[in-house]
Coordinates of C-alpha atoms and ligand atoms in Angstrom, one line a residue:
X212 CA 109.5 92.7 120.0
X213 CA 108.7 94.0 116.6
X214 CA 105.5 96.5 116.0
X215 CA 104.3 93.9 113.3
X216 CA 105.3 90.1 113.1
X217 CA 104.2 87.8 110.4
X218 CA 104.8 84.6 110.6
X219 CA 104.4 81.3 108.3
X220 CA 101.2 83.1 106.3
X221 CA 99.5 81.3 103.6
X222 CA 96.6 81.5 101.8
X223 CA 94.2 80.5 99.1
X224 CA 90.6 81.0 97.7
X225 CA 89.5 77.6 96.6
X226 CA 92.5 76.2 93.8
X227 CA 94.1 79.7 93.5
X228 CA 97.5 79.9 96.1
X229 CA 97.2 83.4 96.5
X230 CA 100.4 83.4 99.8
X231 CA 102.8 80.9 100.3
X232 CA 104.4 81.1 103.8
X233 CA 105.1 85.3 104.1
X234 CA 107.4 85.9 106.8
X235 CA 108.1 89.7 107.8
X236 CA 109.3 91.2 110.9
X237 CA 108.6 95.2 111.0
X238 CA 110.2 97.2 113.8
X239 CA 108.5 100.1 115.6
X240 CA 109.4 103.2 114.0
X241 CA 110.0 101.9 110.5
X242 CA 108.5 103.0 106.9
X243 CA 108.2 99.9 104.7
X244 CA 107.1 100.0 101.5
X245 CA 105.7 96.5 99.1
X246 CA 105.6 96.5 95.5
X247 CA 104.9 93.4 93.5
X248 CA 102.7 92.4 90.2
X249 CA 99.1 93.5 90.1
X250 CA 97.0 90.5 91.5
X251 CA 100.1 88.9 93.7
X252 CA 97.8 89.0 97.2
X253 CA 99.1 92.5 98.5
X254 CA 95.9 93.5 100.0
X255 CA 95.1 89.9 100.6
X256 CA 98.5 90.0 103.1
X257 CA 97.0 93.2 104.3
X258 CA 93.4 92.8 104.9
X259 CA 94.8 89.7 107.0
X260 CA 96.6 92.0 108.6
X261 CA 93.9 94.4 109.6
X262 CA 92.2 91.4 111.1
X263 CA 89.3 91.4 108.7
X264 CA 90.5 88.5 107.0
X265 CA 92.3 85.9 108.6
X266 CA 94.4 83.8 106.9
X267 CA 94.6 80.2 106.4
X268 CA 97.8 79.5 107.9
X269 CA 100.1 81.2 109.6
X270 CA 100.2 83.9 112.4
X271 CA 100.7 87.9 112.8
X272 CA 101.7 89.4 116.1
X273 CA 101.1 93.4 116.3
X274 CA 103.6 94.3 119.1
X275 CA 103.7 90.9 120.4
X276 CA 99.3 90.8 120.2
X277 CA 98.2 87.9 118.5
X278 CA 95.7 89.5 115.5
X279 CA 92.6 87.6 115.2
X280 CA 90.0 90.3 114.6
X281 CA 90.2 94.1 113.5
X282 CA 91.6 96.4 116.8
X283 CA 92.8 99.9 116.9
X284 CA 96.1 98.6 116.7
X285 CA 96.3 98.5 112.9
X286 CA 95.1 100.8 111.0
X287 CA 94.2 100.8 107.3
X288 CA 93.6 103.7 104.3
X289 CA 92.6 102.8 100.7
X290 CA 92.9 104.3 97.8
X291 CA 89.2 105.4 97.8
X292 CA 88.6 106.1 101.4
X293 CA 85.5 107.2 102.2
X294 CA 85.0 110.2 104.9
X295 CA 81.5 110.8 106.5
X296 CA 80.2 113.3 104.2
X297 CA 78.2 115.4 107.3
X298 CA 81.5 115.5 109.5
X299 CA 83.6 118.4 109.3
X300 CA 87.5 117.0 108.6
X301 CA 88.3 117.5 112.7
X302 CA 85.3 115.5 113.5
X303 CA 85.8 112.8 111.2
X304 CA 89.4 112.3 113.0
X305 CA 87.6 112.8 116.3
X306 CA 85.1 110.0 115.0
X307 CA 87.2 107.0 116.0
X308 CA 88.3 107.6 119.4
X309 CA 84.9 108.7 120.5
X310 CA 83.7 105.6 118.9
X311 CA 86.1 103.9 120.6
X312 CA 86.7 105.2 124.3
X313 CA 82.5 106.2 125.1
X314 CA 79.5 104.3 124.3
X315 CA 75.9 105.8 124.1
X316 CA 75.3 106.0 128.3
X317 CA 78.7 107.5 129.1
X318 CA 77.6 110.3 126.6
X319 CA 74.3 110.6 127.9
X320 CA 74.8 109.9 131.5
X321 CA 78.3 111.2 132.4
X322 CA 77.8 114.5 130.1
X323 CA 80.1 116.6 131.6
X324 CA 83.0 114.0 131.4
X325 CA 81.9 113.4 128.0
X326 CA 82.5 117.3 126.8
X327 CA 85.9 116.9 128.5
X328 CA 86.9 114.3 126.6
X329 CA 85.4 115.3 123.0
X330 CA 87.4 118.0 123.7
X331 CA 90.6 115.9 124.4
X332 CA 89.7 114.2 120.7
X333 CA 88.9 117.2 118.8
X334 CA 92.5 118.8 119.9
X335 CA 94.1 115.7 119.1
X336 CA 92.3 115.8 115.4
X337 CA 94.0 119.2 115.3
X338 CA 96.8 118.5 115.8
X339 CA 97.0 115.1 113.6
X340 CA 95.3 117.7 111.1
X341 CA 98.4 120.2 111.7
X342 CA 101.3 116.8 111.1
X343 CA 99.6 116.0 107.3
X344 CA 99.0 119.6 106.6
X345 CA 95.7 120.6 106.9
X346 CA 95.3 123.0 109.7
X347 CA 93.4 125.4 107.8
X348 CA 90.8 122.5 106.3
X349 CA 90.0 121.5 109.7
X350 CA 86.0 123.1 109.6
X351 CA 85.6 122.1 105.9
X352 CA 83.3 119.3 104.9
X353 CA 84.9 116.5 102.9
X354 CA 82.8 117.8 99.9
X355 CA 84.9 120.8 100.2
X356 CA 88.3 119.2 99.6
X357 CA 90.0 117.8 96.9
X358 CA 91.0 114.5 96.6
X359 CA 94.2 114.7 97.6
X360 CA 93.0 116.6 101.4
X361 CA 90.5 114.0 101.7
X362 CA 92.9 111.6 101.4
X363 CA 95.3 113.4 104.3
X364 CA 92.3 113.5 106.6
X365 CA 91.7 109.8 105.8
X366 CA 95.4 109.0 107.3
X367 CA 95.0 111.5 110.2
X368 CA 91.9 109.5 111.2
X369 CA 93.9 106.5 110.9
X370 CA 96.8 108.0 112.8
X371 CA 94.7 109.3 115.6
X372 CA 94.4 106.0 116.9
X373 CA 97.6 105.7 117.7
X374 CA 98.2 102.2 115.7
X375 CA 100.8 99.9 116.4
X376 CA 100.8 100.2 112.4
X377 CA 99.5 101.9 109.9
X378 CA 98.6 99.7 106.6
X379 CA 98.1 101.9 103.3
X380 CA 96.9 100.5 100.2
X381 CA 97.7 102.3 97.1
X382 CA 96.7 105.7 98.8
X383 CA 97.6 107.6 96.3
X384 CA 96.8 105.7 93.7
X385 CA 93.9 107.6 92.3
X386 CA 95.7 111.0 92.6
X387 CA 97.1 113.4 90.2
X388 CA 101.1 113.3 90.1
X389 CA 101.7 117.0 91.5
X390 CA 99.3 115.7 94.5
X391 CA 101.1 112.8 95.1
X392 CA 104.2 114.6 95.6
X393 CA 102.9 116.1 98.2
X394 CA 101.7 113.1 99.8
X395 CA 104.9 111.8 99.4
X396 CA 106.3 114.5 101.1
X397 CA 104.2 114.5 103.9
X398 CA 105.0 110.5 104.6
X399 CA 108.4 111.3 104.8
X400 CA 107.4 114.4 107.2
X401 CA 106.2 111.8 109.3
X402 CA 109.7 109.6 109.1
X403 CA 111.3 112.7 110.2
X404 CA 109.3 112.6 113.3
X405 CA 110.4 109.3 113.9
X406 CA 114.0 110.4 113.8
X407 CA 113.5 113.6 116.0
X408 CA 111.9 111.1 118.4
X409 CA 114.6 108.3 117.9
X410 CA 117.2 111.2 118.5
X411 CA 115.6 112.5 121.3
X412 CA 115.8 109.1 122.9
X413 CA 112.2 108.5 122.5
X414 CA 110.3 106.2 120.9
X415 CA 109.6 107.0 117.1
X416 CA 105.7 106.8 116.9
X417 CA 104.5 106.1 113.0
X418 CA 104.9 102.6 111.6
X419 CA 103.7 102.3 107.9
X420 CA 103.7 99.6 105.4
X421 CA 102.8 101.1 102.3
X422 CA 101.4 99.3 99.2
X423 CA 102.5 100.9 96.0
X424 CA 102.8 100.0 92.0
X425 CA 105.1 102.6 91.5
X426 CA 108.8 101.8 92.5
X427 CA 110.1 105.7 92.2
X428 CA 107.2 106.0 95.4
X429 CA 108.3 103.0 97.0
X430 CA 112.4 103.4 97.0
X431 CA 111.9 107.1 98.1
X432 CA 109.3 107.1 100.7
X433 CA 110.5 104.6 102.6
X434 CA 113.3 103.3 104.2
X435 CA 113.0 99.6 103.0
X436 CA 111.2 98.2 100.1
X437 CA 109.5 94.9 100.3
X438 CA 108.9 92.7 97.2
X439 CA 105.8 90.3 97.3
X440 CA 105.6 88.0 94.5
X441 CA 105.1 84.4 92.5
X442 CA 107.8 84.9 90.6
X443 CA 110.4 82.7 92.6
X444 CA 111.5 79.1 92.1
X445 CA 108.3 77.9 94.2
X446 CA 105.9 80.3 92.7
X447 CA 103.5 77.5 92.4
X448 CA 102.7 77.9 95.9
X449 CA 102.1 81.4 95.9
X450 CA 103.5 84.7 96.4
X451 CA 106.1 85.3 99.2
X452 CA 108.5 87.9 99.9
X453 CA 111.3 87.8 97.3
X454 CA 113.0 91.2 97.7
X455 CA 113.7 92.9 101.2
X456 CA 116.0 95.3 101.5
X457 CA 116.9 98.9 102.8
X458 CA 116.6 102.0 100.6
X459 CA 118.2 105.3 100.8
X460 CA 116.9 107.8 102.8
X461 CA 115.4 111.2 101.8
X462 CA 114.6 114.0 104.1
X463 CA 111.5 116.2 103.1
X464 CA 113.6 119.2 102.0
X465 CA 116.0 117.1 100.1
X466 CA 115.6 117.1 96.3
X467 CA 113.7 113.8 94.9
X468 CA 116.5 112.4 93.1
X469 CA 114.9 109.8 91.0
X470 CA 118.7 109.1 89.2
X471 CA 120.0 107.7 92.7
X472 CA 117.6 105.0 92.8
X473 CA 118.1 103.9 89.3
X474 CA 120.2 100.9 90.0
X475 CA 117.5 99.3 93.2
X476 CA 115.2 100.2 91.0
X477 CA 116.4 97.7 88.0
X478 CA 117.6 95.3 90.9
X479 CA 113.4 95.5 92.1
X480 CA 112.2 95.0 88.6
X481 CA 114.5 92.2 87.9
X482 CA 113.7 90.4 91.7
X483 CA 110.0 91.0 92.2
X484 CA 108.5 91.8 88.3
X485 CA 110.4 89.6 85.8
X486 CA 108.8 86.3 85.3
X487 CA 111.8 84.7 83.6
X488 CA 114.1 85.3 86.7
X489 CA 112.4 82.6 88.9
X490 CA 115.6 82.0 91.7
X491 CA 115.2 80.8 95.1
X492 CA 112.9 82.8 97.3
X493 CA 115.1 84.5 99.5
X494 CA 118.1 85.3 96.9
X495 CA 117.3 89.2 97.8
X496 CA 115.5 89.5 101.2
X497 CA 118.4 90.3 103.2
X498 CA 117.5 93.1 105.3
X499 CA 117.8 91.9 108.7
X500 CA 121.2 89.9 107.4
X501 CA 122.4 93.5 106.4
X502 CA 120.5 95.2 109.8
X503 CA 121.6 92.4 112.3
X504 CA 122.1 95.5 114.4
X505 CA 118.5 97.1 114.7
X506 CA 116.5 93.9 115.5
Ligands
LIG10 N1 87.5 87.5 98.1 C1 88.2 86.8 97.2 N2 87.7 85.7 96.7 C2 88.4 85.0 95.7 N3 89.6 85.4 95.2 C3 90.1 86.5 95.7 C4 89.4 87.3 96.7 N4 90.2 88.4 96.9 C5 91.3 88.3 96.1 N5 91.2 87.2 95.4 C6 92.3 86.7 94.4 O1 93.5 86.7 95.1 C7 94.6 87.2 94.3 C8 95.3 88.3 95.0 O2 94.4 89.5 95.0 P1 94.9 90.8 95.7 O3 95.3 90.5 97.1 O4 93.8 91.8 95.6 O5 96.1 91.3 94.8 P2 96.9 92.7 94.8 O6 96.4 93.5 95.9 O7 98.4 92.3 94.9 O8 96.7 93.2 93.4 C9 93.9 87.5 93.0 O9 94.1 86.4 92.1 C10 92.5 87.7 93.3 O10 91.7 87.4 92.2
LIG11 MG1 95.5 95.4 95.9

């Protein structure tokens, strides 16, 4: 069973064919990034999803869970995520569990099983705080943090829930370049976990798909690089996946060799961004050809 399955999705606003029949299957554990064109119906695939959004046709499994509605099994974080501005950055991650596992009697009538488990959540905040590198932020207000912390505590509220997935749109889009190195850095902290975990015999417990414009981000955070686009022989439909395929792997104390990814890079430009080079659909989405092994 994959963590994420999408299957047959299309959609449209009126006479625009945003999707045309997306298929992607994302195991648990994995780091997928997608680049395509500005305007190709990325966040359109992902706000469908996250549930919000359903779309037209098709269907999305989230570990086998038929998605018809927002749940905490996906998660989402935008580029301009907003924090509550009167929460510390522990108690905005503590935020969505209590939301989630109490309601407004259990805190008022069960009171001392309520402190018990706020303090369950706010321990768990720390240490999601700890894994993206904030330990010593936790008692700061979001107005107290730059953009790039308020961006870490907006993924540690997201990973707090424990998501089957995590969907990020252009996190780090509005950030400064030496701050989104560090992001960077910490996403592929978190695919190291996955491999301690993996190693270990466990199960690895992050699954991201993360939407980026910049392919240098895309090939080395993640271990396979999606292309969405309507640049294909039936682009007249819409945008489907035209590019899947493994990338290398970095390690976060490894060097960010930018020179190794030189040729995918050309090979992603050519596949997802060059409107001349319209071939069949699935001339490059070979990872699970190339991976028969891990599905
Ligand atoms: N709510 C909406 N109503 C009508 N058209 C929309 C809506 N949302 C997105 N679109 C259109 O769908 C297409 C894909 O948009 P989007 O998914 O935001 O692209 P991307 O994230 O890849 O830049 C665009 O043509 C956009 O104008
Ligand atoms: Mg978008």
């Amino acid at each position: 069973m994959h963590a994420l399955d999408v299957q047959k999705v299309s959609h449209w606003f009126g006479a625009n064919r945003v999707l045309w029949d997306v298929n992607l299957q994302v195991a648990a554990g994995q780091i997928v990034a997608m680049v395509g064109p500005s305007g190709c119906g990325k966040s359109t695939l992902l706000r469908a999803i996250l549930g919000t959004h359903p779309p037209r046709e098709g269907v999305i499994l989230a570990d086998g869970i038929r998605i018809d509605g927002p749940t905490r099994h996906v998660g989402i974080v935008y580029q301009d995520y907003a924090l509550y501005d009167f929460l510390t950055a522990r108690k905005n991650v503590a935020f969505g569990p209590m939301l989630d596992e109490t309601n407004p009697a259990f805190r008022l009538f069960r009171f001392p099983a309520w402190r018990r488990l706020r303090r369950r959540h706010l321990a768990e905040a720390t240490a999601l705080l700890e894994k993206v590198g904030l330990e010593r932020a936790a008692d700061r207000y979001p107005s107290e943090m730059s953009g790039g912390m308020r961006q870490r505590v907006a993924i540690a509220q997201a990973l707090v829930m424990r998501p089957k997935i995590l969907l990020l749109d252009e996190p780090f889009g509005a950030l400064d370049e030496a701050t989104r190195e560090e992001l960077q850095l910490m996403i592929l902290s978190l695919a190291e976990e996955n491999r301690l975990a993996r190693q270990a015999g466990g199960q690895p417990p992050h699954t991201i798909l993360l939407v980026t414009h910049e392919l240098n981000e895309a090939l080395y955070v993640a271990e396979r690089v999606i292309g969405l686009s309507q640049f294909h022989e039936d682009g007249a439909r819409g945008a489907t996946i035209v590019y899947d395929k493994a990338s290398p792997v970095f390690r976060p104390d490894q060097a960010k060799d930018v020179e190794a990814l030189h040729k995918q890079r050309e090979e992603l430009r050519a596949a997802v961004f060059d409107p001349e080079n319209l071939k069949k659909h699935d001339r490059y989405v070979t990872f699970w050809k190339d991976h028969a092994d891990k599905r």
